[in-house]
PDB file of C-alpha atoms and ligand atoms in Angstrom:
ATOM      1  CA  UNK A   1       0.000   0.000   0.000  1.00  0.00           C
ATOM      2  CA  UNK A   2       1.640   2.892  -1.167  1.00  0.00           C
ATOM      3  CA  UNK A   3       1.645   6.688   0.268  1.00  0.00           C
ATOM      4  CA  UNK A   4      -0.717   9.595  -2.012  1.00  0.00           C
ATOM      5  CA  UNK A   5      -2.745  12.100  -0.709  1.00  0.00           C
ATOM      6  CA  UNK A   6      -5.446  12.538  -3.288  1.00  0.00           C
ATOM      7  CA  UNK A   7      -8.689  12.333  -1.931  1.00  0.00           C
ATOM      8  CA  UNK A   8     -10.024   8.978  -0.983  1.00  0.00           C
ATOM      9  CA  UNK A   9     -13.350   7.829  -0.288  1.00  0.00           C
ATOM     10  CA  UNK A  10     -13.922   5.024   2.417  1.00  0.00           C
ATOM     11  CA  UNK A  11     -17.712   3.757   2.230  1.00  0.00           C
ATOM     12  CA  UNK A  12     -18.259   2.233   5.790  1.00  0.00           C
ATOM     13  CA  UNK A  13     -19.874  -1.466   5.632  1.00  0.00           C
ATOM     14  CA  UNK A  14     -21.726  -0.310   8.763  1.00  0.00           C
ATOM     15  CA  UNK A  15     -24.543   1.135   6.921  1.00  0.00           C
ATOM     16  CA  UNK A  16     -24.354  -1.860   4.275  1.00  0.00           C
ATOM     17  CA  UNK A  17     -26.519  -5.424   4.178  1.00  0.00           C
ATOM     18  CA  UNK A  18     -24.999  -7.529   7.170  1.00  0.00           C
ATOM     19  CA  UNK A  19     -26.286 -10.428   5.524  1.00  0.00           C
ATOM     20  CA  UNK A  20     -24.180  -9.712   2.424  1.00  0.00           C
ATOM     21  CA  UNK A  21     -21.067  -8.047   2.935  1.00  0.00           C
ATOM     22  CA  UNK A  22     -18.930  -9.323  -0.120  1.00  0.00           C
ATOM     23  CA  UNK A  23     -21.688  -8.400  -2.092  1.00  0.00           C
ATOM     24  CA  UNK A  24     -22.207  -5.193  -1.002  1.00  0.00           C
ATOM     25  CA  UNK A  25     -18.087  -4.357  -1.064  1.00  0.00           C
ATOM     26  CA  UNK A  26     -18.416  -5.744  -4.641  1.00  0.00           C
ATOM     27  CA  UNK A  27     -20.816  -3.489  -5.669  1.00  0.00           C
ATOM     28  CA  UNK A  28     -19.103   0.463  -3.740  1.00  0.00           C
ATOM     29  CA  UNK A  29     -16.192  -1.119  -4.860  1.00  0.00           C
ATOM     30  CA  UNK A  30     -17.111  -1.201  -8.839  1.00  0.00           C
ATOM     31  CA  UNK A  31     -18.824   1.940  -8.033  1.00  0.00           C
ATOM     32  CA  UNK A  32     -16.112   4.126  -6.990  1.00  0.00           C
ATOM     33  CA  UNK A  33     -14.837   3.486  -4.109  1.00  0.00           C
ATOM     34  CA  UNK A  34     -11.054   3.764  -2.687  1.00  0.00           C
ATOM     35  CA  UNK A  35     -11.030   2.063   0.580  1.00  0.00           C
ATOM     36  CA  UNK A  36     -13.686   0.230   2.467  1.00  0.00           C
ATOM     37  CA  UNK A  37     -13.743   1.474   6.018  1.00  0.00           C
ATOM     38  CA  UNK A  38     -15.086  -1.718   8.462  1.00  0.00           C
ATOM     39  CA  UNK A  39     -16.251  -0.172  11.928  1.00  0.00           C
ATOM     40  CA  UNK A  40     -15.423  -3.224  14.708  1.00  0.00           C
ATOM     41  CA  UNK A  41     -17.464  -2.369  17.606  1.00  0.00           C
ATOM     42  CA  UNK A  42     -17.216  -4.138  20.950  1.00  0.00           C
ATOM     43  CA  UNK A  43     -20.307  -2.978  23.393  1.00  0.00           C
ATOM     44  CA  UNK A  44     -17.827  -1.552  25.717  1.00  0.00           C
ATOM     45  CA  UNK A  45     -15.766   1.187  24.819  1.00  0.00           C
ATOM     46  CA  UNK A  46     -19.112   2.414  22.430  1.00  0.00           C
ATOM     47  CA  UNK A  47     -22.633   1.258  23.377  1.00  0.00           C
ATOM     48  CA  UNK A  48     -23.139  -1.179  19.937  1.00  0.00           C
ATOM     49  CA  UNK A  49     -21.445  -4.085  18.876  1.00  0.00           C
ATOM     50  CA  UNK A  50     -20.594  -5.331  15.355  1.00  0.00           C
ATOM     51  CA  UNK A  51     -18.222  -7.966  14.579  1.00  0.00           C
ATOM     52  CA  UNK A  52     -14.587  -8.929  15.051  1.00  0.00           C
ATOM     53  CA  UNK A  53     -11.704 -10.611  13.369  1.00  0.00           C
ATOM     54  CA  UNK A  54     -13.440 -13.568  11.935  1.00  0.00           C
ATOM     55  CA  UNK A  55     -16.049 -11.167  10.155  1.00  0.00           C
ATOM     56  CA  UNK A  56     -12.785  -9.346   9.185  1.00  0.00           C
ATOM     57  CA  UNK A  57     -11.207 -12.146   7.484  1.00  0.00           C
ATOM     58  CA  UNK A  58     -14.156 -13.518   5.976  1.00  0.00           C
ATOM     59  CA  UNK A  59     -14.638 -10.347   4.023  1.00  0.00           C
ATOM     60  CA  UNK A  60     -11.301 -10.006   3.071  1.00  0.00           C
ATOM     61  CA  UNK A  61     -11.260 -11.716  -0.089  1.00  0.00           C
ATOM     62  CA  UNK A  62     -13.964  -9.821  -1.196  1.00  0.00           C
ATOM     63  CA  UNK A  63     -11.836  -6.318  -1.075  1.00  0.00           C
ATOM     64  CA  UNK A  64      -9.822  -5.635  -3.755  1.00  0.00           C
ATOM     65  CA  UNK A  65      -8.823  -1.726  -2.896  1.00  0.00           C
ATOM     66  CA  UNK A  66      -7.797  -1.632   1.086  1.00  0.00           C
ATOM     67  CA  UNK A  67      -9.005  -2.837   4.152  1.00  0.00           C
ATOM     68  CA  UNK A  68      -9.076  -0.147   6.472  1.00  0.00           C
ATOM     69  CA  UNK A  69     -10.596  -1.232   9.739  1.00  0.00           C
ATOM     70  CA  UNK A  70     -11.396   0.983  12.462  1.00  0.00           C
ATOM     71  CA  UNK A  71     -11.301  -0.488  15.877  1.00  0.00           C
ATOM     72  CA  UNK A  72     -13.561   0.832  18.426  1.00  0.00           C
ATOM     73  CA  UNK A  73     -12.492  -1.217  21.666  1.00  0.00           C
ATOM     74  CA  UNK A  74     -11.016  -1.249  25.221  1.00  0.00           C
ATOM     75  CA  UNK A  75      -8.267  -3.458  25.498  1.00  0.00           C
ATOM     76  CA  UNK A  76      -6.614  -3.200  22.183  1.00  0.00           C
ATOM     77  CA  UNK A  77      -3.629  -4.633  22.652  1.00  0.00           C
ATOM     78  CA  UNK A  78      -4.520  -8.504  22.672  1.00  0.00           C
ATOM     79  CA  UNK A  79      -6.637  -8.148  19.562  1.00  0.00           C
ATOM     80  CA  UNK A  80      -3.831  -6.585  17.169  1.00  0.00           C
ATOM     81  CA  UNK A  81      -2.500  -9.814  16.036  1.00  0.00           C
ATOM     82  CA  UNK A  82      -6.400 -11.380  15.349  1.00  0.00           C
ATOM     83  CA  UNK A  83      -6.762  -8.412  12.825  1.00  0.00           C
ATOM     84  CA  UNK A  84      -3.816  -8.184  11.484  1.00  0.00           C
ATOM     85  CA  UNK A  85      -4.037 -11.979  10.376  1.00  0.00           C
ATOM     86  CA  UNK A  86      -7.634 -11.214   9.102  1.00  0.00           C
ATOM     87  CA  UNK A  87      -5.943  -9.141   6.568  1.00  0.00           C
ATOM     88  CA  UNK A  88      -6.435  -5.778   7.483  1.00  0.00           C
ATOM     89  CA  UNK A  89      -4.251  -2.955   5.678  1.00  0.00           C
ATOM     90  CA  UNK A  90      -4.750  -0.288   7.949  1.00  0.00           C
ATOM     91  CA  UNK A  91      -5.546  -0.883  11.682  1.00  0.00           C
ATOM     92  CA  UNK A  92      -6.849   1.853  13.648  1.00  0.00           C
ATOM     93  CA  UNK A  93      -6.896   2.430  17.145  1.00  0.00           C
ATOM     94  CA  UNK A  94      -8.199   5.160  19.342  1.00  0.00           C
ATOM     95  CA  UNK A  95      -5.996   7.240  21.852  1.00  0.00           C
ATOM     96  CA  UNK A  96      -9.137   6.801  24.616  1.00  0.00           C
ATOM     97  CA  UNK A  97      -9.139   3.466  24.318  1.00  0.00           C
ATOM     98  CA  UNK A  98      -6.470   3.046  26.949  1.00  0.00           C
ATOM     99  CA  UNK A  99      -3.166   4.323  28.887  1.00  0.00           C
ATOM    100  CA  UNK A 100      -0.765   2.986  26.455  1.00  0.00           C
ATOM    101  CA  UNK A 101      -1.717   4.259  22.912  1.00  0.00           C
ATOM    102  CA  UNK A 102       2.257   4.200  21.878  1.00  0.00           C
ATOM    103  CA  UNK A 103       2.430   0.722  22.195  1.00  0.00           C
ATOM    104  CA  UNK A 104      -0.349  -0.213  20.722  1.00  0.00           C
ATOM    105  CA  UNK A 105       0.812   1.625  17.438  1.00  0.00           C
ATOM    106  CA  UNK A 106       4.425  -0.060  17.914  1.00  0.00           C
ATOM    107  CA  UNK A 107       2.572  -3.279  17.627  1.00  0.00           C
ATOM    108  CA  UNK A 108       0.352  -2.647  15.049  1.00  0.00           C
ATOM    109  CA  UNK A 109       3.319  -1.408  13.064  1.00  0.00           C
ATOM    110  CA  UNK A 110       4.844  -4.315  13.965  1.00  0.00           C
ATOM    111  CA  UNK A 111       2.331  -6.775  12.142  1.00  0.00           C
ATOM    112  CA  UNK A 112       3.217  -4.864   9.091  1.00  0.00           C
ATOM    113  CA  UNK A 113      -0.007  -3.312   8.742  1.00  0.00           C
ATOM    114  CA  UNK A 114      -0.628   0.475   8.678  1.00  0.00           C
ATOM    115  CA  UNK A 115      -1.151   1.986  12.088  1.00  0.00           C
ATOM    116  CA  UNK A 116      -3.761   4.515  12.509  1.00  0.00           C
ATOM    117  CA  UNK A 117      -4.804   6.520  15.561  1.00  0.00           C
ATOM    118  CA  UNK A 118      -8.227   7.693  15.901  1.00  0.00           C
ATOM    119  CA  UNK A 119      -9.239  11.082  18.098  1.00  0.00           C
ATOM    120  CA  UNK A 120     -12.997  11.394  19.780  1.00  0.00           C
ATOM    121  CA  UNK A 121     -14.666  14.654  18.744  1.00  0.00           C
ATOM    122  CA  UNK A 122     -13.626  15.624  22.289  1.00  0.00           C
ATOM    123  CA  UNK A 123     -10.005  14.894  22.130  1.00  0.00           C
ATOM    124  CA  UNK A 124      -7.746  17.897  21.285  1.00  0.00           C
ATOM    125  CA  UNK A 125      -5.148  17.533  18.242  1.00  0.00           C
ATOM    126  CA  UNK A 126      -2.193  17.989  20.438  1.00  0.00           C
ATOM    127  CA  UNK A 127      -3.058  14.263  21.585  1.00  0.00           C
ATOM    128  CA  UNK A 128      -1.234  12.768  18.471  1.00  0.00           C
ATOM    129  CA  UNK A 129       1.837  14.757  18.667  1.00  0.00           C
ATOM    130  CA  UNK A 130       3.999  12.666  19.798  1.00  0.00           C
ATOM    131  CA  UNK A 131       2.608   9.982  18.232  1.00  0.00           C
ATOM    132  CA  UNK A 132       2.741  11.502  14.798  1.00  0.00           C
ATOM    133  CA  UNK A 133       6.506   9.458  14.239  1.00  0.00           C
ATOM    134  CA  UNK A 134       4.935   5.922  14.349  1.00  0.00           C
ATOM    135  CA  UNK A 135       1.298   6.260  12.855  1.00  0.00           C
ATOM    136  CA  UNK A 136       0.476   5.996   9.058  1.00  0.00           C
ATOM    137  CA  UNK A 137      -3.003   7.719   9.597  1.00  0.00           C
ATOM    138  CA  UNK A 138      -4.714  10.066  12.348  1.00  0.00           C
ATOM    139  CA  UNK A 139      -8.350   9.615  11.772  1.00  0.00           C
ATOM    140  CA  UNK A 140     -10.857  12.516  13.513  1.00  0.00           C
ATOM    141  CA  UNK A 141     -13.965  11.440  14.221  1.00  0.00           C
ATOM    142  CA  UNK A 142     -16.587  13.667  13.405  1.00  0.00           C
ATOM    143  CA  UNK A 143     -19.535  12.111  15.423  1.00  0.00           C
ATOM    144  CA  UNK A 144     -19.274  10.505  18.554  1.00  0.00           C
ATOM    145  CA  UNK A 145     -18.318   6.714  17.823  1.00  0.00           C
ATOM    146  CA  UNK A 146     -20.642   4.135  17.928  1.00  0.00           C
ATOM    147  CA  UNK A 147     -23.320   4.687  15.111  1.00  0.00           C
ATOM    148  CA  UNK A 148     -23.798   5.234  11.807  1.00  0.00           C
ATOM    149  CA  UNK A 149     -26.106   8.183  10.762  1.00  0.00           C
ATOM    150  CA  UNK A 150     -25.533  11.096  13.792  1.00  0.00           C
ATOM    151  CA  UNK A 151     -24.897  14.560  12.867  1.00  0.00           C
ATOM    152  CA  UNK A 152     -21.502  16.178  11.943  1.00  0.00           C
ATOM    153  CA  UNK A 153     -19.679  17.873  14.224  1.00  0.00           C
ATOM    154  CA  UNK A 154     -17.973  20.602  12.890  1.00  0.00           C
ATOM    155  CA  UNK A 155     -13.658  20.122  13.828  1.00  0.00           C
ATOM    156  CA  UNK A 156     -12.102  21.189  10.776  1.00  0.00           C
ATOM    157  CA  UNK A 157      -9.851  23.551  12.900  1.00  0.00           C
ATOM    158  CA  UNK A 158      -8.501  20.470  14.603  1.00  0.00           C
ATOM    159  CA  UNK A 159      -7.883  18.733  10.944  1.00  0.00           C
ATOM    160  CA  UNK A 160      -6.168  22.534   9.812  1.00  0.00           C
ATOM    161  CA  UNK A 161      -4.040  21.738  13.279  1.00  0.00           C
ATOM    162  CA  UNK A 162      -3.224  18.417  12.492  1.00  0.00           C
ATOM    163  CA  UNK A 163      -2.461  18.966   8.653  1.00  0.00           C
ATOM    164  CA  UNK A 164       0.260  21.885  10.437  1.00  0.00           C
ATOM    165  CA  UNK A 165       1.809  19.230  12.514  1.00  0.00           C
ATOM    166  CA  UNK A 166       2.079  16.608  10.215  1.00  0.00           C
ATOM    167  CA  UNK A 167       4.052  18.717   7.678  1.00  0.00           C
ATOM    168  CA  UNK A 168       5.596  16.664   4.956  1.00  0.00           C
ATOM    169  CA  UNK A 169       4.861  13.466   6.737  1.00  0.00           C
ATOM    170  CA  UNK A 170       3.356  10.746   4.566  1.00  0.00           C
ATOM    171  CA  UNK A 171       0.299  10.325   6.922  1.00  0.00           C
ATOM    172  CA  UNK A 172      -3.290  10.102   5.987  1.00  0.00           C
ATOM    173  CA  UNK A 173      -6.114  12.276   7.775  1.00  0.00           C
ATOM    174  CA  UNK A 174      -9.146  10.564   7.367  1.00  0.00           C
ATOM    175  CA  UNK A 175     -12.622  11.758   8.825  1.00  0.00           C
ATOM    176  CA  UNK A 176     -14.951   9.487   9.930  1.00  0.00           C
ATOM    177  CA  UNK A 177     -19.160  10.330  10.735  1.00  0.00           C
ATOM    178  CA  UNK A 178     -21.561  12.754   8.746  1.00  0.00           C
ATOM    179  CA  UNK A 179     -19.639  13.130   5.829  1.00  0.00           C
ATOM    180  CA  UNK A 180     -21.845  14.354   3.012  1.00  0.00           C
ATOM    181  CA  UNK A 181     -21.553  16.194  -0.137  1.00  0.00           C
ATOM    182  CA  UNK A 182     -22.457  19.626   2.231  1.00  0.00           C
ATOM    183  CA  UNK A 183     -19.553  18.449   4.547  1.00  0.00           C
ATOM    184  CA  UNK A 184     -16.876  17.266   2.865  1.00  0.00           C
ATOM    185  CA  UNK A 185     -15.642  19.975   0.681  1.00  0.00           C
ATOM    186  CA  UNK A 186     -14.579  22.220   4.649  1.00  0.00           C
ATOM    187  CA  UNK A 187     -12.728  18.792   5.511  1.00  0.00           C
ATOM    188  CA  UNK A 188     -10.880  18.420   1.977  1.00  0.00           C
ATOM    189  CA  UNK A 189      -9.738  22.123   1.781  1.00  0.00           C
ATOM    190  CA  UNK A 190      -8.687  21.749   5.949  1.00  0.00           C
ATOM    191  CA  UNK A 191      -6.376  19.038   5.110  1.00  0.00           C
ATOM    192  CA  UNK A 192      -7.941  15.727   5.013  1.00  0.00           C
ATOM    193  CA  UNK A 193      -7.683  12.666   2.173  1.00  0.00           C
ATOM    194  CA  UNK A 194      -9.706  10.465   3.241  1.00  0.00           C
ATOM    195  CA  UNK A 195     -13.546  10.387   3.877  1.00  0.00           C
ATOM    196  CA  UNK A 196     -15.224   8.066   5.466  1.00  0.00           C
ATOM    197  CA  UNK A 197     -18.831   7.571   4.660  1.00  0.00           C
ATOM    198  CA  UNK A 198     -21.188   5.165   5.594  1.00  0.00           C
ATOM    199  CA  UNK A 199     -24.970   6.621   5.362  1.00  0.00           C
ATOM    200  CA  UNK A 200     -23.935   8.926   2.502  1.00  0.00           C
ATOM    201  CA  UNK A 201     -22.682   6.204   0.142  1.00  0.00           C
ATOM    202  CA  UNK A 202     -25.224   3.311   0.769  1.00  0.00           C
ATOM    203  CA  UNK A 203     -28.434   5.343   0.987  1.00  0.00           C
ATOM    204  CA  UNK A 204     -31.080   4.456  -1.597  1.00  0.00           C
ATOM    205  CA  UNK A 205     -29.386   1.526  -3.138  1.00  0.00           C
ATOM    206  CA  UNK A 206     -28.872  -1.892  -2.962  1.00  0.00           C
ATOM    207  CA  UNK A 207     -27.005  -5.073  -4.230  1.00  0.00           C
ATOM    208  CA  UNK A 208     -29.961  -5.342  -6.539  1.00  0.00           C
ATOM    209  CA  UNK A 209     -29.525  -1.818  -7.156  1.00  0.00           C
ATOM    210  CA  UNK A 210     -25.890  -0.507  -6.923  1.00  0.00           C
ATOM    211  CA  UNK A 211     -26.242   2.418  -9.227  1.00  0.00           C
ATOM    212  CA  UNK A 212     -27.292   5.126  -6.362  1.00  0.00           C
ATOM    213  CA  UNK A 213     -24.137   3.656  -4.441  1.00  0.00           C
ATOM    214  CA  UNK A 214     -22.111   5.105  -7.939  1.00  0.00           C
ATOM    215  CA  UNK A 215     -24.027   8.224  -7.631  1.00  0.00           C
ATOM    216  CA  UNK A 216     -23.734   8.993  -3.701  1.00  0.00           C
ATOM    217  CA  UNK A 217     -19.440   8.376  -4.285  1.00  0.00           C
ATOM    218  CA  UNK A 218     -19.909  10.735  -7.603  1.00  0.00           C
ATOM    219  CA  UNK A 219     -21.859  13.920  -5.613  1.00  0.00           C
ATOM    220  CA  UNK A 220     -19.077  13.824  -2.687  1.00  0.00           C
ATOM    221  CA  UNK A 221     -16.045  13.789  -5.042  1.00  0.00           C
ATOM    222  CA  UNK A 222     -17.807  16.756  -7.267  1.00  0.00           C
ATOM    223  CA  UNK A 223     -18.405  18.468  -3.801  1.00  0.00           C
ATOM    224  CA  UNK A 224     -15.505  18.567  -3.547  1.00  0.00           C
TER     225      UNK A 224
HETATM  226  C1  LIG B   1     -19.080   5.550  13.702  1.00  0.00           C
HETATM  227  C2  LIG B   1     -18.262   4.837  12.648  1.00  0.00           C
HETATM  228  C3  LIG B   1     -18.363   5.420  11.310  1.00  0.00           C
HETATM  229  C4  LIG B   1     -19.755   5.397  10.730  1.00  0.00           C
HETATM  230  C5  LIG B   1     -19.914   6.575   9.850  1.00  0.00           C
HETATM  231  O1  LIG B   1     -18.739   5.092  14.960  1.00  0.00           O
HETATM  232  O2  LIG B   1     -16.888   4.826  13.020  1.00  0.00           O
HETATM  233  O3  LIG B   1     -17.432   4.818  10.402  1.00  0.00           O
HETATM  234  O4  LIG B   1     -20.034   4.237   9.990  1.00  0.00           O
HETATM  235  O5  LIG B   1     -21.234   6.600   9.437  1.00  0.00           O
HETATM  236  P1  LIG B   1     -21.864   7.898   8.773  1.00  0.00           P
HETATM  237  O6  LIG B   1     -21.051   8.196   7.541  1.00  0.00           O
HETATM  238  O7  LIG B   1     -23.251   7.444   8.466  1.00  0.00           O
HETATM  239  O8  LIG B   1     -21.782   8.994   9.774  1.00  0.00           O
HETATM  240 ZN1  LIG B   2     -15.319   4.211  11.537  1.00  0.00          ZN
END
């Protein structure tokens, strides 16, 4: 997986068909999409629960761009390994989700996958800073995690703070919750590359009917 920072859209399998996730990553994926973003969820450090490294590796083989999976639980540490084997490309973690965030990355990087770190709305920039050596992506969530579909928060200060402290870095700043065609275009010119979008991308189609999912990817990027 190579560095670029053109813009990247991320369609979160959280608002696809549960039932029929290869499918459905089929279909974004011949309609436009860059990444697929898949939100693990664990009932504890968010109140909803999704699925975990056997999910993860059963999709797999049905993503051809990059697996960038998002991990919203407390411990991380003993579950690294379990995603990394499920084939994940990018493995983010979030610097709430405990009191050792550094490691964490360290072994993330140490899998050989991409090591993210992923900031609640409430968490300031300055958070990452001295992480910013030993993470491949900073993602800012834009909603409080735990569901698809909330409201954007407004933080694209804190992206135009990261983007500053990054510099020339070759690190991604992706932005994850209520990213629209009305929302995106603040984020891009801030300093982000990649969008997450989950409601925004899978509303008003289906595996029967893919062509809206073409169309939602389409009105973002012109937005843009
Ligand atoms: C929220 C997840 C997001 C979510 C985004 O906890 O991390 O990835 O799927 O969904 P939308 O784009 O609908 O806000
Ligand atoms: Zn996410």
């Amino acid at each position: 997986m190579s560095f670029d920072r053109s813009v990247k859209i991320a369609p979160s399998i959280l608002s696809a068909d549960f039932a029929n996730f290869g499918e459905e990553i089929r279909c974004v994926e011949a309609e436009g999409a860059d990444w697929i973003h898949v939100d693990v969820m664990d009932g504890h450090f968010v109140p909803n629960i999704t699925f975990g490294p056997a999910t993860c590796a059963a999709i797999r083989p049905h993503i051809k761009t990059v697996m960038d999976v998002h991990l919203m639980i407390a411990p991380v540490d003993p579950y690294i390994e379990a995603f990394a084997e499920a084939g994940a490309d990018v493995i983010t973690a979030h610097v709430e989700a405990g009191a050792h965030i550094h490691r964490s990355l360290q072994a993330i990087r140490a899998t050989g996958a991409k090591a993210g770190v992923a900031l609640n709305p409430g968490t300031p920039a300055g958070a990452v800073e001295h992480l910013l050596d030993i993470v491949d992506l900073v993602c800012v969530m834009t909603v409080n995690p735990g569901f698809g579909g909330q409201s954007f928060i407004p933080l694209e200060k804190k992206v135009s703070q990261l983007r500053a402290m990054i510099g020339d870095r070759p690190i991604h700043i992706e932005i994850d919750g209520g990213v629209t065609p009305l929302t995106a275009p603040g984020l891009i010119r801030a300093g982000a590359d990649v969008l997450v979008a989950g409601s925004a991308v899978f509303k008003g189609g289906s595996v029967a009917n893919p062509a809206p999912y073409g169309e939602n990817i389409r009105a973002i990027r012109a937005a843009i």
